[in-house]
Short mmCIF file of C-alpha atoms in Angstrom, two decimals:
data_model
loop_
_atom_site.label_atom_id
_atom_site.label_comp_id
_atom_site.label_asym_id
_atom_site.label_seq_id
_atom_site.Cartn_x
_atom_site.Cartn_y
_atom_site.Cartn_z
CA ASN A 1 10.05 -15.94 7.82
CA ALA A 2 12.33 -13.00 8.57
CA GLY A 3 10.41 -10.69 6.22
CA VAL A 4 12.58 -7.80 5.04
CA THR A 5 16.04 -7.55 6.54
CA GLN A 6 18.54 -4.71 6.22
CA THR A 7 22.22 -4.40 7.08
CA PRO A 8 23.80 -2.54 8.68
CA LYS A 9 21.46 -1.06 11.29
CA PHE A 10 23.74 1.91 11.94
CA GLN A 11 26.60 3.45 9.98
CA VAL A 12 28.78 6.55 10.28
CA LEU A 13 30.70 7.68 7.21
CA LYS A 14 33.00 10.54 6.40
CA THR A 15 32.26 12.77 3.44
CA GLY A 16 33.47 11.11 0.24
CA GLN A 17 33.42 7.55 1.55
CA SER A 18 31.38 4.89 -0.21
CA MET A 19 29.18 2.14 1.13
CA THR A 20 26.48 -0.31 0.16
CA LEU A 21 23.28 -0.87 2.09
CA GLN A 22 21.99 -4.40 1.83
CA CYS A 23 18.37 -5.53 1.73
CA ALA A 24 16.87 -8.98 1.42
CA GLN A 25 13.34 -10.37 1.56
CA ASP A 26 12.18 -13.98 1.94
CA MET A 27 8.54 -13.49 0.95
CA ASN A 28 9.05 -14.21 -2.76
CA HIS A 29 8.04 -10.64 -3.57
CA ASN A 30 8.60 -9.24 -7.04
CA SER A 31 8.94 -5.54 -6.30
CA MET A 32 11.47 -3.89 -4.01
CA TYR A 33 12.06 -0.28 -3.01
CA TRP A 34 14.52 2.03 -1.30
CA TYR A 35 13.30 5.05 0.64
CA ARG A 36 14.91 7.69 2.78
CA GLN A 37 13.17 9.35 5.70
CA ASP A 38 14.15 12.78 6.96
CA PRO A 39 12.49 14.78 9.77
CA GLY A 40 9.45 16.65 8.51
CA MET A 41 9.78 15.18 5.00
CA GLY A 42 8.12 11.82 5.12
CA LEU A 43 9.52 8.87 3.20
CA ARG A 44 10.86 9.64 -0.26
CA LEU A 45 11.39 6.98 -2.91
CA ILE A 46 14.98 6.72 -4.14
CA TYR A 47 14.82 3.75 -6.52
CA TYR A 48 12.59 0.77 -7.07
CA SER A 49 12.74 -2.53 -8.87
CA ALA A 50 9.58 -4.02 -10.32
CA SER A 51 11.27 -7.34 -11.01
CA GLU A 52 14.63 -9.04 -11.05
CA GLY A 53 16.89 -7.29 -13.53
CA THR A 54 14.96 -4.02 -13.69
CA THR A 55 15.39 -0.79 -11.74
CA ASP A 56 13.79 2.64 -12.02
CA LYS A 57 14.41 6.03 -10.51
CA GLY A 58 12.09 7.36 -7.88
CA GLU A 59 11.70 10.84 -6.49
CA VAL A 60 15.27 11.45 -5.22
CA PRO A 61 17.76 9.20 -7.09
CA ASN A 62 20.72 11.57 -7.33
CA GLY A 63 23.82 10.35 -5.51
CA TYR A 64 22.64 6.72 -5.35
CA ASN A 65 22.90 3.57 -7.41
CA VAL A 66 21.07 0.28 -6.97
CA SER A 67 21.47 -3.34 -7.93
CA ARG A 68 18.75 -5.97 -8.01
CA LEU A 69 21.09 -8.90 -7.53
CA ASN A 70 18.37 -11.55 -7.65
CA LYS A 71 14.74 -11.79 -6.65
CA ARG A 72 15.60 -11.66 -2.93
CA GLU A 73 18.20 -8.89 -2.77
CA PHE A 74 18.20 -5.20 -3.61
CA SER A 75 21.22 -3.11 -2.65
CA LEU A 76 21.69 0.65 -2.46
CA ARG A 77 25.11 2.18 -3.03
CA LEU A 78 26.43 5.59 -2.09
CA GLU A 79 29.53 6.18 -4.22
CA SER A 80 30.68 9.40 -2.52
CA ALA A 81 28.71 10.14 0.61
CA ALA A 82 27.67 13.70 1.42
CA PRO A 83 26.26 15.16 4.66
CA SER A 84 22.94 15.70 2.84
CA GLN A 85 22.63 11.91 2.67
CA THR A 86 22.39 11.64 6.45
CA SER A 87 19.04 9.94 6.89
CA VAL A 88 17.21 6.77 7.82
CA TYR A 89 17.02 4.39 4.87
CA PHE A 90 14.19 1.88 4.55
CA CYS A 91 13.96 -1.00 2.15
CA ALA A 92 10.50 -2.35 1.30
CA SER A 93 8.98 -5.07 -0.83
CA THR A 94 5.59 -5.96 -2.21
CA ILE A 95 4.28 -9.08 -3.86
CA ALA A 96 3.74 -7.33 -7.18
CA GLY A 97 4.07 -3.80 -8.32
CA GLY A 98 1.21 -1.47 -8.98
CA ALA A 99 -1.39 0.47 -7.14
CA SER A 100 -2.92 -1.63 -4.49
CA ASN A 101 -0.40 -3.82 -2.77
CA GLU A 102 0.84 -3.52 0.79
CA GLN A 103 4.50 -2.66 1.17
CA PHE A 104 6.48 -4.48 3.85
CA PHE A 105 9.37 -2.54 5.32
CA GLY A 106 12.69 -3.52 6.80
CA PRO A 107 13.83 -2.10 10.16
CA GLY A 108 15.88 0.67 8.59
CA THR A 109 19.51 1.77 8.42
CA ARG A 110 20.47 4.93 10.28
CA LEU A 111 23.24 6.62 8.31
CA THR A 112 25.24 9.63 9.46
CA VAL A 113 27.67 11.35 7.09
CA LEU A 114 30.14 13.66 8.79
CA ARG B 1 3.02 22.53 -2.88
CA LYS B 2 3.80 19.08 -1.52
CA GLU B 3 2.16 16.17 -3.29
CA VAL B 4 0.78 14.77 -0.04
CA GLU B 5 0.17 17.04 2.93
CA GLN B 6 -0.74 16.21 6.49
CA ASP B 7 -1.16 18.21 9.67
CA PRO B 8 2.01 17.25 11.57
CA GLY B 9 0.31 17.59 14.96
CA PRO B 10 1.10 16.56 17.56
CA PHE B 11 -2.37 15.53 18.59
CA ASN B 12 -2.53 14.91 22.35
CA VAL B 13 -5.77 13.23 23.39
CA PRO B 14 -7.04 11.39 26.46
CA GLU B 15 -7.84 7.71 26.40
CA GLY B 16 -11.29 7.07 24.99
CA ALA B 17 -11.31 10.17 22.81
CA THR B 18 -12.18 10.26 19.13
CA VAL B 19 -9.57 11.82 16.89
CA ALA B 20 -9.52 12.51 13.16
CA PHE B 21 -6.65 13.15 10.76
CA ASN B 22 -6.90 14.59 7.28
CA CYS B 23 -4.56 14.32 4.35
CA THR B 24 -4.71 16.18 1.04
CA TYR B 25 -3.10 15.14 -2.23
CA SER B 26 -2.36 17.22 -5.28
CA ASN B 27 -2.50 14.76 -8.17
CA SER B 28 -6.06 14.13 -9.26
CA ALA B 29 -4.93 11.03 -11.16
CA SER B 30 -3.89 9.28 -7.94
CA GLN B 31 -5.05 5.69 -7.90
CA SER B 32 -4.67 4.20 -4.46
CA PHE B 33 -4.62 5.46 -0.92
CA PHE B 34 -3.39 4.06 2.37
CA TRP B 35 -2.79 4.83 6.00
CA TYR B 36 0.41 3.47 7.52
CA ARG B 37 1.38 3.55 11.16
CA GLN B 38 4.94 4.19 12.33
CA ASP B 39 6.07 3.74 15.91
CA CYS B 40 9.03 5.73 17.20
CA ARG B 41 12.26 4.60 15.52
CA LYS B 42 10.50 1.70 13.81
CA GLU B 43 9.49 0.90 10.26
CA PRO B 44 6.09 1.87 8.82
CA LYS B 45 3.37 -0.79 8.79
CA LEU B 46 0.12 -0.81 6.87
CA LEU B 47 -2.84 0.21 8.99
CA MET B 48 -5.49 0.13 6.28
CA SER B 49 -6.16 0.78 2.64
CA VAL B 50 -8.68 3.48 1.78
CA TYR B 51 -11.48 2.59 -0.61
CA SER B 52 -13.75 4.91 -2.54
CA SER B 53 -16.78 3.88 -0.55
CA GLY B 54 -15.01 4.31 2.75
CA ASN B 55 -14.05 1.43 4.99
CA GLU B 56 -13.90 0.51 8.64
CA ASP B 57 -11.66 -1.80 10.63
CA GLY B 58 -12.67 -1.99 14.26
CA ARG B 59 -12.12 1.42 15.81
CA PHE B 60 -10.59 2.84 12.63
CA THR B 61 -12.54 4.38 9.76
CA ALA B 62 -11.01 5.69 6.54
CA GLN B 63 -12.73 7.93 4.03
CA LEU B 64 -11.80 9.15 0.56
CA ASN B 65 -13.12 12.31 -1.09
CA ARG B 66 -11.88 12.35 -4.67
CA ALA B 67 -13.63 15.59 -5.56
CA SER B 68 -11.81 17.49 -2.83
CA GLN B 69 -8.71 15.30 -3.01
CA TYR B 70 -8.44 14.35 0.59
CA ILE B 71 -8.52 11.25 2.73
CA SER B 72 -9.26 10.98 6.40
CA LEU B 73 -8.67 8.60 9.26
CA LEU B 74 -10.96 8.48 12.29
CA ILE B 75 -9.92 6.67 15.46
CA ARG B 76 -12.64 6.02 18.01
CA ASP B 77 -12.15 5.09 21.68
CA SER B 78 -8.42 5.87 21.57
CA LYS B 79 -6.06 3.51 23.38
CA LEU B 80 -2.63 4.23 24.79
CA SER B 81 -1.30 1.79 22.20
CA ASP B 82 -2.59 4.03 19.39
CA SER B 83 0.22 6.50 20.15
CA ALA B 84 2.27 6.62 16.95
CA THR B 85 2.79 8.61 13.79
CA TYR B 86 0.20 8.05 11.08
CA LEU B 87 1.39 8.32 7.49
CA CYS B 88 -0.87 9.10 4.58
CA VAL B 89 0.29 7.34 1.40
CA VAL B 90 -0.86 7.94 -2.15
CA ASN B 91 0.01 5.97 -5.27
CA LEU B 92 0.29 8.40 -8.17
CA SER B 93 -0.45 5.97 -10.96
CA ASN B 94 -0.27 2.32 -11.78
CA ARG B 95 3.48 2.54 -11.47
CA ASP B 96 5.38 1.68 -8.31
CA ASP B 97 5.52 5.30 -7.26
CA MET B 98 4.22 5.91 -3.78
CA ARG B 99 4.17 9.33 -2.15
CA PHE B 100 4.21 9.58 1.63
CA GLY B 101 3.00 12.43 3.74
CA ALA B 102 5.27 13.64 6.52
CA GLY B 103 3.00 12.05 9.10
CA THR B 104 0.73 13.12 11.93
CA ARG B 105 1.91 12.35 15.42
CA LEU B 106 -0.65 11.12 17.93
CA THR B 107 -0.13 10.77 21.68
CA VAL B 108 -2.88 9.17 23.74
CA LYS B 109 -2.60 9.95 27.43
CA PRO B 110 -4.15 8.16 30.44
#
């Protein structure tokens, strides 16, 4: 099993450009998440999906959209990138949502917006 | 006030030392608590969950104090391989809403 995979690993954008970050998991997990990690800030939840067809806002959703394409895939879209969105983006999944389940993370996407 | 706060460190300790990290959380309704480990430029991985009665996994011991709203992680007999950043994670409710601390960086030196 590959676990959680993310593409691309690195990306440089210019202000105003758009892009989609891809995430897939092969563990048959129900819940999936997108986080961003900035120095000194810890991971912050952008959006999550408790099941196929549902998405909910997290702590910092502004400037992002998501799509839960199927049970395996959860994509994050930046419609008009801004320098403030320079960050490391992690996708995660867990077998079922709720309080007590371990989250498994992908390797991250390092995004720079110039 | 941040919802989850940790001492950022860095903690620099010699091999074999005992080191303890604390983490405080602001929401008294928080349901679940975890310690994750993150190596440099890698993804976080679960180290251990934290239970109300406290729990131990080898050299690692986690404690929860609900009254004072803090959790702790104790590492005994530190190894070079323990060098990493340790993230305190709190689930605010039964929803999928996890809050991460900024992490405490540990360096174990020979």
